[in-house]
Amino acid sequence: MSVRLIRAEVVKLSTRRGLMAASLLLTVVATVVFALILLVLHWTDPTKHRIVGGINHFNNGLYSLTQLATMAAILIGATAGAGDLAAGFFRSLVVTGRPRGSLFGARIPGGLAVVLPIAAAAYVLLALFSFVVPGDASTPSTTLLVEAALWFQLYIAVMFLLSLGLASLLGSRATTIGILAGLQLLVTPLVQGLHNPGVGADSVLGLALWRLAPRELLNGAPPGHLGESLAVALVVIAVWMAAAVGLGAWRTVTRDA
Amino acid sequence: MTDVVETSGLTKRFGDTTVVAGVDLRVPRGTAFGYLGPNGAGKTTLIRMLLGLTRPSSGTMELLGRPVPEQRREALARVGAIVDEPRFHGHMTGRQNLWVLAAAREPEAHARIDGVLERVGLLERADDRVSRYSMGMRQRLGIAACLLAEPELLILDEPMNGLDPAGMLEFRELLCSLVDEGRTVVISSHLLDEVERTCDAIAIVDRGRVVLQGRLADLRDSADAVLRIDCSDPARAAVLLRLREDVAGVREEEGQLVLRLAADDARTETAAIAHVLLDAGFELYRLQLDHDSLEERFLGLTTRLGEAA
């Protein structure tokens, strides 16, 4: 795969000021604001708001950050998948003779190179805050920090790929964002909250991803239904990815430009 | 002279509608070639097929001697093209857009960016966002993008659309300079006048079919001739000339006779007609032999415009 094409994808995404601002707002800024609010509450009424940082804050904060960073991943994925089409630029790329498959392929590492550092920056801030102001709570272990970091990055990468594939398939950024936001913000929490969600719940991508989360993290986060086995969760994730990336690549190769 | 574009029986159907119907096109190397036709004649669809933007329903095509789509990548490596209108990412600068396009081309393309920007007169505005560019500047950026490939062949779809007269003149000079460098430039257009000014070979397309193609000079020479005769008693002279089989469409127009002659024999026929009229006792004041203008041929060949007229 061409490194120059990957760098071009990074340039196309990172020069979109609105997209970058929204992504930073949903991740880095949200993490800082959340922490500052807790700090202010603690300073104004230390007896009522005793614990500010520590492992509870880390666990709860990571759950919220995952939701918000997923939205950033969806925005970036949808833009990577449909941005060229929307601008009429895809045609200009196709007439260079470069195979369409490689044009699609470059979007994956290019987009990940944008979304993962943003998510990582927010994660680092969350972790730092858990240590800087732990209150009287224990701090996250190194093992938990590393495992949670890897899981969080996997979660964001998978949601980015889902968005990229769907946007490449549909050719529409707005439709993709609408569908995936609905899936992430409505369907997943709804299924998650059901007492007896049935076998179909196992196929929900968000739940399958939470099944991979570190055990210690699950103690603090409210994941609800996580009945499926690890193997089923891995299969569910693999099928979603194969479908999204496969269909996106197929449509990119076959569509009239 | 070799052909840089060669199609055979190229056809594109959308459902029951045939947009390009069995086109056999030859574009000679080193020429400015006009692909001329009214709106909706199938010009853009043919270009899109050549560039691999859409698949043909049937037929074969070659670009720069290479069959496409089989050797599309190799063929397009030396082709620059603008389809419909040049479209760029408005949030990026002109230079950034070229940088992204260069990434899809050979590694040397990046080193050409400043040169092509200077060539099209955009170097000073290269770091402005494209959303701030005028239509003319976007067209020039489109040409710059084409030149990144060091192209042997440029395919430009309606390149004069949206340009003011000064912009058109500037653009025409740029195209002529590209041809002078030995490149082939194919211009698709419905602007007959522009094609006539810029091109030295043309194909006229109507309803998906190429109805005429060749070098402009040859087409002008082969056009039907129109003979205008200023003589005494034109009404009686018209009756006399209508008896001849070698003339057609004899009519009176503003006190003169106007008739059509076959192009290959027009001078001899003119002399013969002069003799006939003089022998019959008419006085001849003036004989004027003209060939059909390209516009007249275009209007005659393109049925849509012909029907509308």
Coordinates of C-alpha atoms in Angstrom, one line a residue:
Chain A
M1 CA 0.0 0.0 0.0
S2 CA 1.3 3.5 -0.9
V3 CA 2.5 5.5 2.0
R4 CA 1.9 8.7 -0.1
L5 CA -1.7 7.8 -0.5
I6 CA -2.1 7.2 3.3
R7 CA -0.5 10.5 4.0
A8 CA -2.9 12.1 1.5
E9 CA -5.8 10.7 3.5
V10 CA -4.4 12.2 6.6
V11 CA -4.0 15.6 5.0
K12 CA -7.6 15.4 3.6
L13 CA -9.0 14.7 7.1
S14 CA -6.8 16.8 9.3
T15 CA -7.3 19.9 7.2
R16 CA -11.0 19.8 7.9
R17 CA -11.2 22.3 10.7
G18 CA -14.8 21.6 11.6
L19 CA -14.3 17.8 11.8
M20 CA -11.2 18.2 13.9
A21 CA -12.9 20.7 16.2
A22 CA -15.9 18.4 16.7
S23 CA -13.6 15.3 17.3
L24 CA -11.5 17.2 19.8
L25 CA -14.6 18.5 21.5
L26 CA -16.1 15.0 21.8
T27 CA -12.9 13.6 23.3
V28 CA -10.1 15.8 24.7
V29 CA -12.3 18.8 25.6
A30 CA -15.1 16.7 27.0
T31 CA -12.6 14.8 29.2
V32 CA -11.1 18.0 30.5
V33 CA -14.5 19.7 31.1
F34 CA -15.8 16.6 32.9
A35 CA -12.8 16.5 35.2
L36 CA -13.0 20.3 35.9
I37 CA -16.7 20.0 36.8
L38 CA -15.9 17.3 39.3
L39 CA -13.0 19.4 40.7
V40 CA -15.2 22.4 41.1
L41 CA -17.9 20.4 42.8
H42 CA -15.3 18.9 45.1
W43 CA -13.8 22.3 46.0
T44 CA -17.3 23.8 46.7
D45 CA -18.6 20.9 48.8
P46 CA -15.8 18.4 49.8
T47 CA -18.1 16.5 52.1
K48 CA -20.7 15.7 49.5
H49 CA -18.2 15.2 46.6
R50 CA -15.3 13.5 48.3
I51 CA -14.0 11.3 45.5
V52 CA -12.9 13.1 42.4
G53 CA -10.3 10.9 40.7
G54 CA -9.2 7.3 41.3
I55 CA -10.4 4.1 39.8
N56 CA -14.1 4.9 40.0
H57 CA -13.6 8.1 38.1
F58 CA -11.5 6.2 35.6
N59 CA -14.1 3.5 35.0
N60 CA -17.0 5.9 34.8
G61 CA -15.1 8.3 32.7
L62 CA -13.9 5.7 30.3
Y63 CA -17.5 4.5 29.7
S64 CA -18.5 8.1 28.8
L65 CA -15.4 8.7 26.8
T66 CA -16.0 5.6 24.8
Q67 CA -19.5 6.8 23.9
L68 CA -18.2 10.2 22.9
A69 CA -15.1 9.0 21.1
T70 CA -17.2 6.6 19.2
M71 CA -19.1 9.6 17.8
A72 CA -15.8 11.1 16.8
A73 CA -14.8 7.9 15.1
I74 CA -18.1 7.8 13.3
L75 CA -17.7 11.4 12.1
I76 CA -14.1 10.8 10.9
G77 CA -15.0 7.4 9.3
A78 CA -18.0 8.8 7.4
T79 CA -15.8 11.7 6.1
A80 CA -13.0 9.4 5.1
G81 CA -15.6 7.1 3.3
A82 CA -17.7 9.7 1.6
G83 CA -15.7 12.9 1.6
D84 CA -14.2 12.5 -1.8
L85 CA -17.5 11.6 -3.4
A86 CA -19.3 14.6 -1.8
A87 CA -16.6 17.0 -3.1
G88 CA -16.6 15.4 -6.5
F89 CA -12.9 14.6 -5.9
F90 CA -13.2 10.8 -6.2
R91 CA -13.5 11.2 -10.0
S92 CA -10.2 13.1 -10.1
L93 CA -8.5 10.4 -8.1
V94 CA -9.9 7.6 -10.3
V95 CA -8.7 9.3 -13.6
T96 CA -5.1 9.1 -12.3
G97 CA -5.4 5.4 -13.1
R98 CA -4.7 4.4 -9.5
P99 CA -6.7 1.2 -8.8
R100 CA -9.9 2.0 -6.8
G101 CA -9.1 -0.8 -4.4
S102 CA -5.9 1.0 -3.3
L103 CA -7.8 4.3 -3.0
F104 CA -10.2 2.6 -0.6
G105 CA -7.4 0.7 1.2
A106 CA -5.5 3.9 1.9
R107 CA -8.5 5.3 3.8
I108 CA -8.1 2.7 6.5
P109 CA -4.6 3.5 7.9
G110 CA -5.1 7.2 6.9
G111 CA -8.2 7.5 9.0
L112 CA -6.9 5.5 11.9
A113 CA -3.8 7.7 11.9
V114 CA -6.2 10.6 12.6
V115 CA -8.8 9.1 15.0
L116 CA -6.6 7.0 17.2
P117 CA -4.2 9.7 18.4
I118 CA -7.2 11.9 19.2
A119 CA -8.7 9.1 21.2
A120 CA -5.4 8.3 22.8
A121 CA -4.9 11.9 23.9
A122 CA -8.3 11.9 25.7
Y123 CA -7.5 8.6 27.3
V124 CA -4.2 9.9 28.6
L125 CA -5.9 12.9 30.1
L126 CA -8.5 10.7 31.8
A127 CA -5.8 8.4 33.2
L128 CA -3.8 11.4 34.4
F129 CA -6.7 12.9 36.2
S130 CA -7.4 9.6 38.0
F131 CA -3.9 9.8 39.5
V132 CA -3.6 13.6 40.0
V133 CA -6.7 13.9 42.1
P134 CA -7.5 10.4 43.5
G135 CA -9.2 11.6 46.6
D136 CA -9.4 8.7 49.0
A137 CA -10.0 6.1 46.3
S138 CA -7.4 3.7 44.9
T139 CA -5.8 4.5 41.6
P140 CA -6.1 2.2 38.5
S141 CA -3.4 -0.5 38.2
T142 CA -0.8 -0.4 35.5
T143 CA -2.3 -3.6 34.1
L144 CA -5.8 -2.0 33.9
L145 CA -4.4 1.1 32.3
V146 CA -2.7 -0.9 29.6
E147 CA -5.5 -3.3 29.0
A148 CA -8.1 -0.5 29.0
A149 CA -6.0 1.5 26.6
L150 CA -5.7 -1.3 24.1
W151 CA -9.4 -2.2 24.4
F152 CA -10.4 1.5 24.0
Q153 CA -8.3 1.9 20.9
L154 CA -9.8 -1.3 19.5
Y155 CA -13.3 -0.1 20.2
I156 CA -12.6 3.2 18.4
A157 CA -10.8 1.6 15.5
V158 CA -13.7 -0.9 15.0
M159 CA -16.3 1.9 15.1
F160 CA -14.2 4.0 12.6
L161 CA -14.0 1.0 10.2
L162 CA -17.8 0.4 10.5
S163 CA -18.4 4.1 9.6
L164 CA -15.8 4.1 6.8
G165 CA -17.3 1.0 5.2
L166 CA -20.9 2.1 5.5
A167 CA -20.1 5.6 4.1
S168 CA -18.2 4.1 1.2
L169 CA -21.1 1.8 0.6
L170 CA -23.8 4.5 0.8
G171 CA -21.8 7.4 -0.6
S172 CA -23.4 9.7 2.0
R173 CA -21.8 11.2 5.1
A174 CA -25.0 12.4 6.6
T175 CA -26.9 9.1 6.2
T176 CA -24.0 7.2 7.6
I177 CA -23.7 9.4 10.7
G178 CA -27.5 9.2 11.2
I179 CA -27.6 5.4 11.0
L180 CA -24.6 4.8 13.2
A181 CA -25.4 7.5 15.8
G182 CA -28.8 5.9 16.1
L183 CA -27.2 2.5 16.4
Q184 CA -24.8 3.6 19.0
L185 CA -26.9 6.0 21.0
L186 CA -30.3 4.3 20.8
V187 CA -30.2 0.7 19.8
T188 CA -27.1 -0.4 21.8
P189 CA -28.1 1.1 25.1
L190 CA -31.7 -0.1 24.6
V191 CA -30.6 -3.7 24.1
Q192 CA -28.0 -3.3 26.8
G193 CA -30.7 -2.4 29.3
L194 CA -33.1 -5.2 28.5
H195 CA -33.4 -7.9 31.2
N196 CA -33.9 -10.7 28.7
P197 CA -32.7 -9.4 25.4
G198 CA -32.5 -12.7 23.6
V199 CA -29.9 -14.2 21.3
G200 CA -30.2 -11.3 18.8
A201 CA -28.5 -9.0 21.4
D202 CA -25.3 -11.0 20.9
S203 CA -25.0 -9.6 17.4
V204 CA -25.0 -6.0 18.5
L205 CA -21.5 -4.7 17.7
G206 CA -21.3 -2.4 20.7
L207 CA -22.1 -5.1 23.2
A208 CA -19.6 -7.5 21.6
L209 CA -16.9 -4.9 22.0
W210 CA -17.8 -4.4 25.6
R211 CA -17.5 -8.1 26.1
L212 CA -13.7 -7.7 25.3
A213 CA -13.3 -5.0 28.0
P214 CA -11.0 -5.7 31.0
R215 CA -12.9 -7.3 33.9
E216 CA -11.9 -4.6 36.3
L217 CA -13.3 -2.0 34.0
L218 CA -16.6 -3.7 33.8
N219 CA -17.0 -3.5 37.6
G220 CA -17.4 0.3 37.3
A221 CA -19.0 0.7 33.9
P222 CA -22.7 -0.1 33.4
P223 CA -22.6 -2.5 30.5
G224 CA -25.8 -4.4 31.3
H225 CA -26.2 -7.4 29.0
L226 CA -22.9 -9.2 28.2
G227 CA -24.1 -12.7 28.2
E228 CA -22.3 -13.9 25.1
S229 CA -19.0 -15.9 25.2
L230 CA -15.7 -14.3 24.3
A231 CA -15.6 -16.4 21.1
V232 CA -19.0 -15.3 20.0
A233 CA -18.0 -11.7 20.7
L234 CA -14.9 -12.1 18.5
V235 CA -16.9 -13.7 15.7
V236 CA -19.5 -10.9 15.9
I237 CA -16.9 -8.2 15.6
A238 CA -15.1 -10.1 12.8
V239 CA -18.4 -10.4 10.8
W240 CA -19.3 -6.8 11.3
M241 CA -15.8 -5.7 10.1
A242 CA -15.7 -8.0 7.1
A243 CA -19.2 -6.9 6.0
A244 CA -18.5 -3.2 6.5
V245 CA -15.0 -3.1 4.9
G246 CA -15.9 -5.7 2.2
L247 CA -19.1 -3.9 1.1
G248 CA -17.3 -0.5 1.2
A249 CA -14.5 -1.7 -0.9
W250 CA -16.8 -3.4 -3.3
R251 CA -18.9 -0.3 -3.8
T252 CA -15.8 1.9 -4.2
V253 CA -14.5 -0.4 -6.9
T254 CA -17.8 -0.8 -8.8
R255 CA -19.5 2.6 -8.5
D256 CA -19.8 5.0 -11.4
A257 CA -17.5 7.9 -10.5
Chain B
M1 CA 0.4 9.7 -37.5
T2 CA -0.7 7.4 -34.8
D3 CA -4.0 7.7 -32.9
V4 CA -4.0 8.3 -29.2
V5 CA -7.6 7.5 -28.8
E6 CA -9.2 4.7 -30.7
T7 CA -12.7 3.3 -30.1
S8 CA -14.6 0.7 -32.0
G9 CA -18.3 0.1 -31.6
L10 CA -18.3 1.8 -28.2
T11 CA -21.8 1.7 -26.7
K12 CA -23.3 2.7 -23.4
R13 CA -26.9 1.9 -22.5
F14 CA -28.8 3.0 -19.4
G15 CA -31.8 0.7 -19.4
D16 CA -33.6 1.1 -22.7
T17 CA -31.8 4.3 -23.5
T18 CA -28.7 4.2 -25.6
V19 CA -26.5 7.2 -24.8
V20 CA -23.5 6.2 -26.8
A21 CA -24.2 4.2 -29.9
G22 CA -21.4 2.3 -31.6
V23 CA -18.9 5.1 -31.7
D24 CA -15.8 4.6 -33.8
L25 CA -13.5 7.4 -32.9
R26 CA -9.9 8.2 -33.9
V27 CA -8.0 11.0 -32.3
P28 CA -4.6 11.7 -34.1
R29 CA -1.6 12.3 -31.9
G30 CA -0.4 15.9 -31.5
T31 CA -3.7 17.6 -32.4
A32 CA -6.2 19.7 -30.7
F33 CA -9.3 17.6 -31.2
G34 CA -12.8 18.8 -30.7
Y35 CA -15.5 16.4 -29.7
L36 CA -18.5 18.5 -30.7
G37 CA -22.2 18.0 -30.1
P38 CA -25.3 19.5 -28.6
N39 CA -26.1 19.0 -24.9
G40 CA -27.2 15.5 -24.2
A41 CA -25.4 14.0 -27.2
G42 CA -23.4 11.6 -25.1
K43 CA -20.0 13.5 -25.1
T44 CA -19.4 13.2 -21.3
T45 CA -20.5 9.6 -21.2
L46 CA -18.0 8.7 -23.9
I47 CA -15.2 10.5 -21.9
R48 CA -16.3 8.7 -18.7
M49 CA -16.0 5.4 -20.4
L50 CA -12.5 6.2 -21.8
L51 CA -11.3 7.1 -18.3
G52 CA -12.8 4.1 -16.6
L53 CA -15.4 6.1 -14.6
T54 CA -18.2 4.0 -16.0
R55 CA -18.2 0.7 -17.9
P56 CA -19.2 0.4 -21.6
S57 CA -22.1 -1.8 -22.5
S58 CA -20.1 -3.1 -25.5
G59 CA -17.2 -2.1 -27.8
T60 CA -13.5 -1.7 -27.4
M61 CA -11.2 1.3 -26.7
E62 CA -7.5 2.1 -26.6
L63 CA -5.8 5.0 -25.0
L64 CA -2.2 5.8 -26.1
G65 CA -2.1 2.5 -27.8
R66 CA -3.1 0.5 -24.7
P67 CA -6.4 -1.4 -24.4
V68 CA -8.6 -0.2 -21.6
P69 CA -9.8 -1.3 -19.2
E70 CA -7.2 -4.1 -19.4
Q71 CA -4.2 -1.7 -19.2
R72 CA -6.1 1.2 -17.7
R73 CA -3.5 2.1 -15.1
E74 CA -0.6 2.2 -17.6
A75 CA -2.7 4.2 -20.1
L76 CA -3.9 6.8 -17.6
A77 CA -0.5 7.3 -16.2
R78 CA 0.1 9.7 -19.1
V79 CA -3.4 11.1 -19.4
G80 CA -4.7 14.2 -17.7
A81 CA -8.4 14.7 -17.6
I82 CA -11.2 17.0 -16.4
V83 CA -14.7 15.6 -16.5
D84 CA -17.8 17.8 -16.2
E85 CA -15.9 20.5 -14.3
P86 CA -12.8 20.4 -12.1
R87 CA -13.9 19.5 -8.6
F88 CA -11.6 19.9 -5.5
H89 CA -11.8 19.8 -1.8
G90 CA -12.8 23.3 -1.0
H91 CA -11.4 23.2 2.6
M92 CA -7.9 22.5 1.3
T93 CA -5.6 24.9 -0.6
G94 CA -4.8 24.5 -4.2
R95 CA -1.4 23.2 -3.4
Q96 CA -2.8 20.7 -0.9
N97 CA -5.3 19.4 -3.5
L98 CA -2.5 18.9 -6.0
W99 CA -0.4 17.2 -3.4
V100 CA -3.2 14.7 -2.8
L101 CA -3.6 14.1 -6.5
A102 CA 0.2 13.7 -6.9
A103 CA 0.1 11.0 -4.2
A104 CA -2.1 8.9 -6.6
R105 CA 0.4 9.3 -9.4
E106 CA 4.1 8.4 -9.8
P107 CA 6.5 9.6 -7.1
E108 CA 8.0 12.4 -9.4
A109 CA 4.6 14.1 -9.6
H110 CA 5.1 15.8 -6.2
A111 CA 8.2 17.6 -7.6
R112 CA 6.1 19.0 -10.4
I113 CA 3.6 20.8 -8.2
D114 CA 5.3 24.3 -8.1
G115 CA 6.0 24.1 -11.8
V116 CA 2.5 23.4 -12.9
L117 CA 1.1 26.0 -10.5
E118 CA 3.4 28.6 -12.1
R119 CA 2.5 27.3 -15.6
V120 CA -1.2 28.0 -15.0
G121 CA -0.6 31.3 -13.2
L122 CA -1.7 30.1 -9.8
L123 CA 1.5 30.1 -7.8
E124 CA 0.7 33.2 -5.9
R125 CA -2.7 31.9 -4.8
A126 CA -1.6 28.3 -4.3
D127 CA -1.9 28.5 -0.5
D128 CA -5.4 29.9 -0.6
R129 CA -8.3 27.6 0.1
V130 CA -10.0 26.4 -3.1
S131 CA -13.4 27.5 -1.8
R132 CA -12.1 31.0 -2.4
Y133 CA -11.2 30.4 -6.0
S134 CA -13.2 31.7 -8.9
M135 CA -14.4 29.4 -11.7
G136 CA -11.5 30.4 -13.9
M137 CA -9.0 29.7 -11.2
R138 CA -10.6 26.3 -10.6
Q139 CA -10.3 25.5 -14.3
R140 CA -6.7 26.5 -14.2
L141 CA -6.1 24.3 -11.2
G142 CA -7.8 21.5 -13.1
I143 CA -5.3 21.9 -15.9
A144 CA -2.5 22.0 -13.3
A145 CA -3.8 18.7 -11.9
C146 CA -3.7 17.3 -15.4
L147 CA -0.1 18.4 -16.0
L148 CA 1.1 16.6 -12.8
A149 CA 1.1 13.5 -15.0
E150 CA 3.3 15.0 -17.7
P151 CA 0.5 13.9 -20.0
E152 CA 0.7 12.9 -23.6
L153 CA -3.0 13.3 -23.8
L154 CA -5.4 15.7 -22.1
I155 CA -9.1 15.1 -22.1
L156 CA -11.1 18.2 -21.1
D157 CA -14.9 18.1 -20.9
E158 CA -16.5 21.5 -21.6
P159 CA -13.4 23.4 -20.4
M160 CA -14.8 26.8 -21.4
N161 CA -17.9 26.6 -19.3
G162 CA -18.3 29.4 -16.9
L163 CA -15.3 31.4 -18.2
D164 CA -15.6 35.1 -19.1
P165 CA -14.2 36.2 -22.5
A166 CA -10.8 37.1 -21.1
G167 CA -10.7 33.7 -19.3
M168 CA -11.6 31.9 -22.5
L169 CA -8.8 33.7 -24.4
E170 CA -6.3 32.9 -21.7
F171 CA -7.5 29.3 -21.6
R172 CA -7.3 29.0 -25.4
E173 CA -3.7 30.2 -25.4
L174 CA -2.8 27.7 -22.7
L175 CA -4.3 24.8 -24.7
C176 CA -2.5 25.9 -27.8
S177 CA 0.8 26.0 -26.0
L178 CA 0.1 22.4 -24.7
V179 CA -0.5 21.3 -28.3
D180 CA 2.7 23.1 -29.4
E181 CA 4.6 20.9 -27.0
G182 CA 3.4 17.8 -28.8
R183 CA 0.6 16.9 -26.5
T184 CA -2.8 15.9 -27.7
V185 CA -5.7 17.8 -26.3
V186 CA -9.3 16.5 -26.7
I187 CA -11.9 19.1 -25.9
S188 CA -15.5 18.1 -25.6
S189 CA -17.8 21.0 -26.2
H190 CA -21.1 22.3 -27.5
L191 CA -19.5 25.6 -28.3
L192 CA -18.9 25.4 -32.0
D193 CA -17.1 28.7 -32.2
E194 CA -14.7 27.8 -29.5
V195 CA -13.9 24.4 -31.1
E196 CA -13.3 26.1 -34.5
R197 CA -10.9 28.5 -32.9
T198 CA -9.0 26.0 -30.9
C199 CA -9.0 22.6 -32.7
D200 CA -7.5 21.3 -35.9
A201 CA -9.6 18.1 -36.0
I202 CA -13.1 17.4 -34.9
A203 CA -15.8 14.8 -34.5
I204 CA -19.4 15.8 -34.5
V205 CA -21.6 13.7 -32.3
D206 CA -25.4 13.6 -32.2
R207 CA -27.6 11.3 -30.2
G208 CA -24.7 9.1 -29.2
R209 CA -23.4 8.7 -32.8
V210 CA -20.4 10.2 -34.4
V211 CA -21.9 11.7 -37.6
L212 CA -18.7 13.3 -38.9
Q213 CA -15.0 13.3 -38.1
G214 CA -11.8 14.5 -39.7
R215 CA -9.3 17.3 -39.9
L216 CA -11.1 20.7 -39.8
A217 CA -9.4 21.9 -43.0
D218 CA -10.5 18.7 -44.8
L219 CA -14.0 19.1 -43.5
R220 CA -14.2 22.7 -44.7
D221 CA -12.9 21.7 -48.1
S222 CA -15.3 18.8 -48.4
A223 CA -18.3 20.9 -47.4
D224 CA -21.0 21.6 -49.9
A225 CA -20.5 24.7 -51.9
V226 CA -23.0 27.6 -52.1
L227 CA -23.0 29.6 -55.3
R228 CA -24.6 33.1 -55.3
I229 CA -25.5 34.6 -58.7
D230 CA -26.4 38.2 -59.3
C231 CA -27.8 38.3 -62.8
S232 CA -30.6 39.8 -64.8
D233 CA -34.1 38.3 -64.5
P234 CA -33.3 35.9 -61.7
A235 CA -36.7 34.2 -61.7
R236 CA -36.3 33.0 -65.3
A237 CA -32.7 32.1 -64.7
A238 CA -33.9 29.9 -61.7
V239 CA -36.2 28.0 -64.0
L240 CA -33.4 27.4 -66.4
L241 CA -31.0 26.2 -63.7
R242 CA -33.5 23.9 -62.1
L243 CA -33.4 21.8 -65.2
R244 CA -29.8 20.9 -64.5
E245 CA -29.1 17.7 -62.5
D246 CA -25.8 18.9 -61.0
V247 CA -27.3 21.7 -59.0
A248 CA -29.7 21.5 -56.1
G249 CA -31.8 23.8 -53.9
V250 CA -32.0 26.7 -56.4
R251 CA -33.8 29.6 -54.7
E252 CA -34.1 33.3 -54.9
E253 CA -32.8 35.3 -52.0
E254 CA -32.8 39.1 -52.0
G255 CA -32.8 39.4 -55.8
Q256 CA -30.0 36.8 -56.2
L257 CA -30.0 33.2 -57.0
V258 CA -28.6 30.8 -54.4
L259 CA -27.8 27.2 -55.3
R260 CA -25.8 24.3 -53.8
L261 CA -23.0 22.4 -55.7
A262 CA -21.0 19.3 -54.8
A263 CA -17.8 20.3 -53.1
D264 CA -15.4 18.3 -55.3
D265 CA -16.6 19.9 -58.6
A266 CA -17.8 23.3 -57.5
R267 CA -15.3 25.4 -59.5
T268 CA -15.9 23.6 -62.8
E269 CA -19.7 23.7 -62.2
T270 CA -19.5 27.4 -61.5
A271 CA -17.8 28.0 -64.8
A272 CA -20.4 25.8 -66.6
I273 CA -23.3 27.6 -65.1
A274 CA -21.8 30.9 -66.1
H275 CA -21.6 29.7 -69.7
V276 CA -25.2 28.4 -69.6
L277 CA -26.5 31.7 -68.4
L278 CA -24.5 33.8 -70.8
D279 CA -25.5 31.6 -73.7
A280 CA -29.1 32.0 -72.7
G281 CA -28.7 35.8 -72.9
F282 CA -28.6 36.6 -69.2
E283 CA -26.4 39.4 -68.0
L284 CA -24.0 38.3 -65.2
Y285 CA -23.1 40.9 -62.6
R286 CA -21.5 38.7 -59.9
L287 CA -20.7 35.1 -59.0
Q288 CA -19.7 34.2 -55.5
L289 CA -18.7 30.6 -54.5
D290 CA -18.6 29.8 -50.7
H291 CA -18.3 26.6 -48.7
D292 CA -20.7 25.8 -45.9
S293 CA -19.4 27.1 -42.6
L294 CA -18.8 24.5 -39.9
E295 CA -21.7 26.0 -38.1
E296 CA -24.0 25.2 -41.0
R297 CA -22.7 21.7 -41.2
F298 CA -23.1 21.3 -37.4
L299 CA -26.6 22.5 -37.5
G300 CA -27.4 20.3 -40.4
L301 CA -26.0 17.2 -38.8
T302 CA -27.2 17.6 -35.3
T303 CA -30.8 16.6 -35.4
R304 CA -31.8 18.1 -32.2
L305 CA -30.8 21.6 -33.1
G306 CA -32.0 21.0 -36.7
E307 CA -35.5 20.1 -35.4
A308 CA -35.5 23.0 -33.0
A309 CA -34.6 25.5 -35.8

